[in-house]
Tab-separated table of C-alpha atoms in Angstrom:
chain	number	residue	atom	x	y	z
A	27	UNK	CA	8.639	24.520	28.852
A	28	UNK	CA	4.910	24.890	28.518
A	29	UNK	CA	5.172	24.544	24.719
A	30	UNK	CA	6.830	21.173	25.165
A	31	UNK	CA	4.119	20.061	27.549
A	32	UNK	CA	1.409	21.184	25.112
A	33	UNK	CA	3.043	19.239	22.290
A	34	UNK	CA	3.247	16.154	24.487
A	35	UNK	CA	-0.418	16.471	25.417
A	36	UNK	CA	-1.438	16.962	21.793
A	37	UNK	CA	0.227	13.681	20.893
A	38	UNK	CA	-1.698	11.929	23.639
A	39	UNK	CA	-5.075	13.160	22.371
A	40	UNK	CA	-7.244	10.367	20.959
A	41	UNK	CA	-9.458	10.619	17.887
A	42	UNK	CA	-13.197	10.646	18.436
A	43	UNK	CA	-16.105	10.236	16.065
A	44	UNK	CA	-16.238	8.181	12.863
A	45	UNK	CA	-13.155	6.504	11.396
A	46	UNK	CA	-12.804	7.666	7.785
A	47	UNK	CA	-9.956	5.247	7.056
A	48	UNK	CA	-12.172	2.234	7.714
A	49	UNK	CA	-14.992	3.737	5.636
A	50	UNK	CA	-12.593	4.176	2.729
A	51	UNK	CA	-11.257	0.647	3.146
A	52	UNK	CA	-14.781	-0.816	3.137
A	53	UNK	CA	-15.562	1.264	0.063
A	54	UNK	CA	-12.455	-0.165	-1.593
A	55	UNK	CA	-13.622	-3.675	-0.737
A	56	UNK	CA	-16.955	-2.943	-2.442
A	57	UNK	CA	-15.157	-1.638	-5.509
A	58	UNK	CA	-12.894	-4.679	-5.573
A	59	UNK	CA	-16.064	-6.761	-6.033
A	60	UNK	CA	-16.613	-4.906	-9.304
A	61	UNK	CA	-12.955	-5.296	-10.241
A	62	UNK	CA	-12.880	-9.057	-9.620
A	63	UNK	CA	-14.578	-10.137	-12.887
A	64	UNK	CA	-12.302	-7.827	-14.875
A	65	UNK	CA	-9.232	-9.295	-13.167
A	66	UNK	CA	-10.451	-12.862	-13.699
A	67	UNK	CA	-11.263	-12.394	-17.374
A	68	UNK	CA	-8.155	-10.324	-18.091
A	69	UNK	CA	-5.758	-12.755	-16.440
A	70	UNK	CA	-7.562	-15.798	-17.894
A	71	UNK	CA	-7.285	-14.315	-21.379
A	72	UNK	CA	-3.494	-13.968	-21.156
A	73	UNK	CA	-2.408	-16.683	-18.703
A	74	UNK	CA	-5.283	-19.164	-18.547
A	75	UNK	CA	-6.816	-20.644	-15.422
A	76	UNK	CA	-3.615	-20.337	-13.386
A	77	UNK	CA	-3.465	-16.669	-14.263
A	78	UNK	CA	-7.075	-16.111	-13.205
A	79	UNK	CA	-6.493	-17.840	-9.865
A	80	UNK	CA	-3.279	-15.894	-9.301
A	81	UNK	CA	-5.050	-12.633	-10.151
A	82	UNK	CA	-7.850	-13.402	-7.702
A	83	UNK	CA	-5.269	-14.232	-5.030
A	84	UNK	CA	-3.462	-10.933	-5.671
A	85	UNK	CA	-6.733	-9.014	-5.417
A	86	UNK	CA	-7.375	-10.758	-2.097
A	87	UNK	CA	-3.951	-9.673	-0.850
A	88	UNK	CA	-4.655	-6.064	-1.851
A	89	UNK	CA	-8.048	-6.038	-0.110
A	90	UNK	CA	-6.693	-7.569	3.106
A	91	UNK	CA	-3.832	-5.069	3.009
A	92	UNK	CA	-6.253	-2.122	2.826
A	93	UNK	CA	-8.462	-3.514	5.571
A	94	UNK	CA	-5.525	-4.228	7.856
A	95	UNK	CA	-4.089	-0.738	7.322
A	96	UNK	CA	-7.427	0.924	8.075
A	97	UNK	CA	-8.104	-1.275	11.089
A	98	UNK	CA	-4.688	-0.494	12.579
A	99	UNK	CA	-5.240	3.244	12.097
A	100	UNK	CA	-8.752	3.044	13.542
A	101	UNK	CA	-7.788	1.097	16.639
A	102	UNK	CA	-4.653	3.072	17.434
A	103	UNK	CA	-6.373	6.390	16.615
A	104	UNK	CA	-8.718	5.681	19.505
A	105	UNK	CA	-5.666	5.427	21.793
A	106	UNK	CA	-3.654	8.496	20.744
A	107	UNK	CA	-2.122	10.331	17.808
A	108	UNK	CA	1.297	9.027	18.787
A	109	UNK	CA	0.045	5.420	18.728
A	110	UNK	CA	-1.518	6.042	15.324
A	111	UNK	CA	1.758	7.401	13.950
A	112	UNK	CA	3.592	4.369	15.307
A	113	UNK	CA	1.003	2.020	13.845
A	114	UNK	CA	1.259	3.689	10.445
A	115	UNK	CA	5.029	3.258	10.358
A	116	UNK	CA	5.346	-0.189	11.879
A	117	UNK	CA	2.160	-1.245	10.106
A	118	UNK	CA	3.882	-0.455	6.815
A	119	UNK	CA	6.728	-2.815	7.639
A	120	UNK	CA	4.324	-5.421	9.017
A	121	UNK	CA	2.075	-5.342	5.957
A	122	UNK	CA	5.019	-5.513	3.553
A	123	UNK	CA	6.241	-8.552	5.470
A	124	UNK	CA	2.803	-10.160	5.315
A	125	UNK	CA	2.550	-9.555	1.557
A	126	UNK	CA	6.030	-11.030	1.144
A	127	UNK	CA	4.996	-14.056	3.205
A	128	UNK	CA	1.690	-14.475	1.360
A	129	UNK	CA	3.469	-14.580	-1.996
A	130	UNK	CA	6.402	-16.713	-0.843
A	131	UNK	CA	4.103	-19.320	0.677
A	132	UNK	CA	2.324	-20.006	-2.605
A	133	UNK	CA	5.019	-19.284	-5.168
A	134	UNK	CA	5.708	-22.970	-5.799
A	135	UNK	CA	2.041	-23.975	-5.879
A	136	UNK	CA	0.825	-25.516	-9.118
A	137	UNK	CA	-1.910	-22.904	-9.648
A	138	UNK	CA	0.329	-19.875	-9.167
A	139	UNK	CA	1.728	-17.856	-12.021
A	140	UNK	CA	3.962	-15.103	-10.665
A	141	UNK	CA	3.682	-12.645	-13.567
A	142	UNK	CA	-0.121	-12.155	-13.402
A	143	UNK	CA	0.066	-12.229	-9.614
A	144	UNK	CA	2.613	-9.416	-9.504
A	145	UNK	CA	0.978	-7.347	-12.209
A	146	UNK	CA	-2.469	-7.694	-10.622
A	147	UNK	CA	-1.000	-6.723	-7.251
A	148	UNK	CA	0.216	-3.397	-8.627
A	149	UNK	CA	-2.642	-2.722	-11.046
A	150	UNK	CA	-5.465	-3.388	-8.576
A	151	UNK	CA	-3.745	-1.534	-5.718
A	152	UNK	CA	-3.291	1.593	-7.825
A	153	UNK	CA	-6.511	1.169	-9.795
A	154	UNK	CA	-8.712	0.853	-6.722
A	155	UNK	CA	-6.967	3.826	-5.105
A	156	UNK	CA	-7.477	6.085	-8.129
A	157	UNK	CA	-11.085	4.936	-8.364
A	158	UNK	CA	-11.639	5.793	-4.700
A	159	UNK	CA	-9.746	9.053	-5.067
A	160	UNK	CA	-12.215	10.220	-7.717
A	161	UNK	CA	-15.031	9.788	-5.229
A	162	UNK	CA	-13.145	11.238	-2.279
A	163	UNK	CA	-11.951	14.330	-4.136
A	164	UNK	CA	-15.499	14.901	-5.410
A	165	UNK	CA	-16.975	14.925	-1.926
A	166	UNK	CA	-14.001	16.198	0.067
A	167	UNK	CA	-15.100	19.803	0.422
A	168	UNK	CA	-18.466	18.731	1.805
A	169	UNK	CA	-20.981	20.266	1.484
A	170	UNK	CA	-19.660	22.785	-1.044
A	171	UNK	CA	-18.529	20.431	-3.795
A	172	UNK	CA	-20.525	17.333	-2.932
A	173	UNK	CA	-22.681	16.279	-5.888
A	174	UNK	CA	-26.239	17.454	-5.385
A	175	UNK	CA	-28.683	14.569	-5.565
A	176	UNK	CA	-32.433	14.674	-6.051
A	177	UNK	CA	-34.449	14.956	-2.885
A	178	UNK	CA	-36.144	11.739	-1.858
A	179	UNK	CA	-37.924	10.958	1.389
A	180	UNK	CA	-34.962	8.828	2.573
A	181	UNK	CA	-32.140	11.009	1.242
A	182	UNK	CA	-32.938	14.708	1.422
A	183	UNK	CA	-30.864	17.008	-0.775
A	184	UNK	CA	-28.246	19.288	0.696
A	185	UNK	CA	-30.362	22.379	0.169
A	186	UNK	CA	-33.357	20.933	1.976
A	187	UNK	CA	-31.143	19.619	4.759
A	188	UNK	CA	-29.650	23.064	5.203
B	30	UNK	CA	27.834	7.407	-13.261
B	31	UNK	CA	31.489	6.414	-12.975
B	32	UNK	CA	30.886	5.537	-9.311
B	33	UNK	CA	28.021	3.267	-10.327
B	34	UNK	CA	30.070	1.523	-12.980
B	35	UNK	CA	32.880	1.155	-10.448
B	36	UNK	CA	30.471	-0.518	-7.981
B	37	UNK	CA	29.122	-2.853	-10.686
B	38	UNK	CA	32.650	-3.699	-11.768
B	39	UNK	CA	33.726	-4.408	-8.182
B	40	UNK	CA	30.670	-6.577	-7.493
B	41	UNK	CA	31.244	-8.526	-10.706
B	42	UNK	CA	34.931	-8.973	-9.837
B	43	UNK	CA	34.087	-10.175	-6.322
B	44	UNK	CA	31.438	-12.537	-7.708
B	45	UNK	CA	34.023	-13.949	-10.086
B	46	UNK	CA	36.544	-14.409	-7.285
B	47	UNK	CA	33.894	-15.989	-5.064
B	48	UNK	CA	32.945	-18.351	-7.869
B	49	UNK	CA	36.584	-19.400	-8.256
B	50	UNK	CA	37.034	-19.947	-4.509
B	51	UNK	CA	33.778	-21.829	-3.948
B	52	UNK	CA	33.910	-23.804	-7.146
B	53	UNK	CA	30.610	-22.445	-8.528
B	54	UNK	CA	30.079	-22.549	-12.253
B	55	UNK	CA	29.130	-19.425	-14.217
B	56	UNK	CA	25.362	-20.029	-14.062
B	57	UNK	CA	25.399	-20.620	-10.312
B	58	UNK	CA	27.527	-17.532	-9.722
B	59	UNK	CA	25.121	-15.542	-11.892
B	60	UNK	CA	22.142	-16.858	-9.906
B	61	UNK	CA	23.812	-15.942	-6.607
B	62	UNK	CA	24.656	-12.453	-7.861
B	63	UNK	CA	21.108	-12.059	-9.215
B	64	UNK	CA	19.563	-13.073	-5.902
B	65	UNK	CA	21.795	-10.647	-4.016
B	66	UNK	CA	21.024	-7.847	-6.455
B	67	UNK	CA	17.267	-8.475	-6.338
B	68	UNK	CA	17.281	-8.526	-2.538
B	69	UNK	CA	19.280	-5.311	-2.391
B	70	UNK	CA	16.917	-3.659	-4.895
B	71	UNK	CA	13.888	-4.661	-2.816
B	72	UNK	CA	15.502	-3.299	0.325
B	73	UNK	CA	16.345	-0.009	-1.386
B	74	UNK	CA	12.835	0.196	-2.843
B	75	UNK	CA	11.341	-0.100	0.647
B	76	UNK	CA	13.443	2.723	2.120
B	77	UNK	CA	11.928	5.550	0.041
B	78	UNK	CA	8.284	4.805	0.875
B	79	UNK	CA	9.290	4.341	4.525
B	80	UNK	CA	10.699	7.861	4.619
B	81	UNK	CA	7.672	9.160	2.725
B	82	UNK	CA	5.165	7.543	5.065
B	83	UNK	CA	7.059	8.796	8.101
B	84	UNK	CA	6.987	12.371	6.811
B	85	UNK	CA	3.333	12.093	5.737
B	86	UNK	CA	2.136	10.694	9.050
B	87	UNK	CA	4.190	13.209	11.040
B	88	UNK	CA	2.631	16.121	9.175
B	89	UNK	CA	-0.854	14.608	9.433
B	90	UNK	CA	-0.548	14.109	13.185
B	91	UNK	CA	0.675	17.673	13.548
B	92	UNK	CA	-2.304	18.934	11.523
B	93	UNK	CA	-4.760	16.868	13.604
B	94	UNK	CA	-3.195	18.085	16.835
B	95	UNK	CA	-3.467	21.707	15.698
B	96	UNK	CA	-6.977	21.400	14.277
B	97	UNK	CA	-8.853	18.481	15.821
B	98	UNK	CA	-12.071	19.590	14.066
B	99	UNK	CA	-10.533	18.718	10.678
B	100	UNK	CA	-9.179	15.356	11.843
B	101	UNK	CA	-11.594	13.445	9.603
B	102	UNK	CA	-10.398	15.136	6.420
B	103	UNK	CA	-6.768	14.870	7.440
B	104	UNK	CA	-7.164	11.196	8.259
B	105	UNK	CA	-8.778	10.539	4.882
B	106	UNK	CA	-5.926	12.248	3.084
B	107	UNK	CA	-3.390	10.466	5.262
B	108	UNK	CA	-4.851	7.018	4.571
B	109	UNK	CA	-4.905	7.591	0.814
B	110	UNK	CA	-1.400	9.049	0.945
B	111	UNK	CA	-0.084	6.037	2.847
B	112	UNK	CA	-1.701	3.681	0.349
B	113	UNK	CA	-0.287	5.553	-2.650
B	114	UNK	CA	3.191	5.683	-1.119
B	115	UNK	CA	3.006	2.003	-0.316
B	116	UNK	CA	2.391	1.304	-4.000
B	117	UNK	CA	6.045	2.236	-4.605
B	118	UNK	CA	7.180	-0.486	-2.228
B	119	UNK	CA	4.778	-2.934	-3.876
B	120	UNK	CA	6.288	-2.142	-7.270
B	121	UNK	CA	9.733	-2.847	-5.797
B	122	UNK	CA	8.477	-6.124	-4.373
B	123	UNK	CA	6.930	-7.219	-7.665
B	124	UNK	CA	10.120	-6.363	-9.552
B	125	UNK	CA	11.991	-8.423	-6.944
B	126	UNK	CA	9.837	-11.543	-7.383
B	127	UNK	CA	9.884	-11.222	-11.158
B	128	UNK	CA	13.689	-10.889	-11.224
B	129	UNK	CA	14.262	-13.597	-8.680
B	130	UNK	CA	11.750	-16.284	-9.563
B	131	UNK	CA	10.672	-15.814	-13.193
């Protein structure tokens, strides 16, 4: 009986401190700024101006999707673990619906080419995630595996901080 | 494999019968069958990631409840896991729009 009560209480605990999901999402947004010229040039080379515009639109969808996912997790994490789990599941359905809507609304527009749009959607989603994963896995076991930088007055090294 | 071919055969037979009853020509019947198939494929493609995300989030919440001090690391892994799993559904969606509209 007490075990059940403990489990219930654990689900009602709220997260405190920084929200790593939002930090990752903002990092992904920064990286998407670097990816934008590549997407524009790549799509323009194969599909012309329409392709470039469609690629940029797809990159926008991917970025908004990441931000929305992180924001939902951040907000509901402050309420409880149970709310966060619900937001992750229903957020998945919600975000898929929004992506569907975002593509369906423009599919007949003159500047939209569906092939570059779809390919950019997949390539940038996975590409940005793998790019971020390289950074996250490098610094995950902080401070043990975090790259050691040179000590500067504003950013002391790990050794000097310790 | 034989079950799959049986399903395909049945669907094709029903599409043919529906085309005869409704007076659709072959191209229209093909378009209708294609739209139905693409929609079904998208729906099936969304089920797998849904199960995956449910399992992932359940385990992550359990880990955070057991060890609140490692909630930051768990949440990072969870967010990346959700995003990677969601890529499967995105691939299904892109295949759907390419089959349906291109």
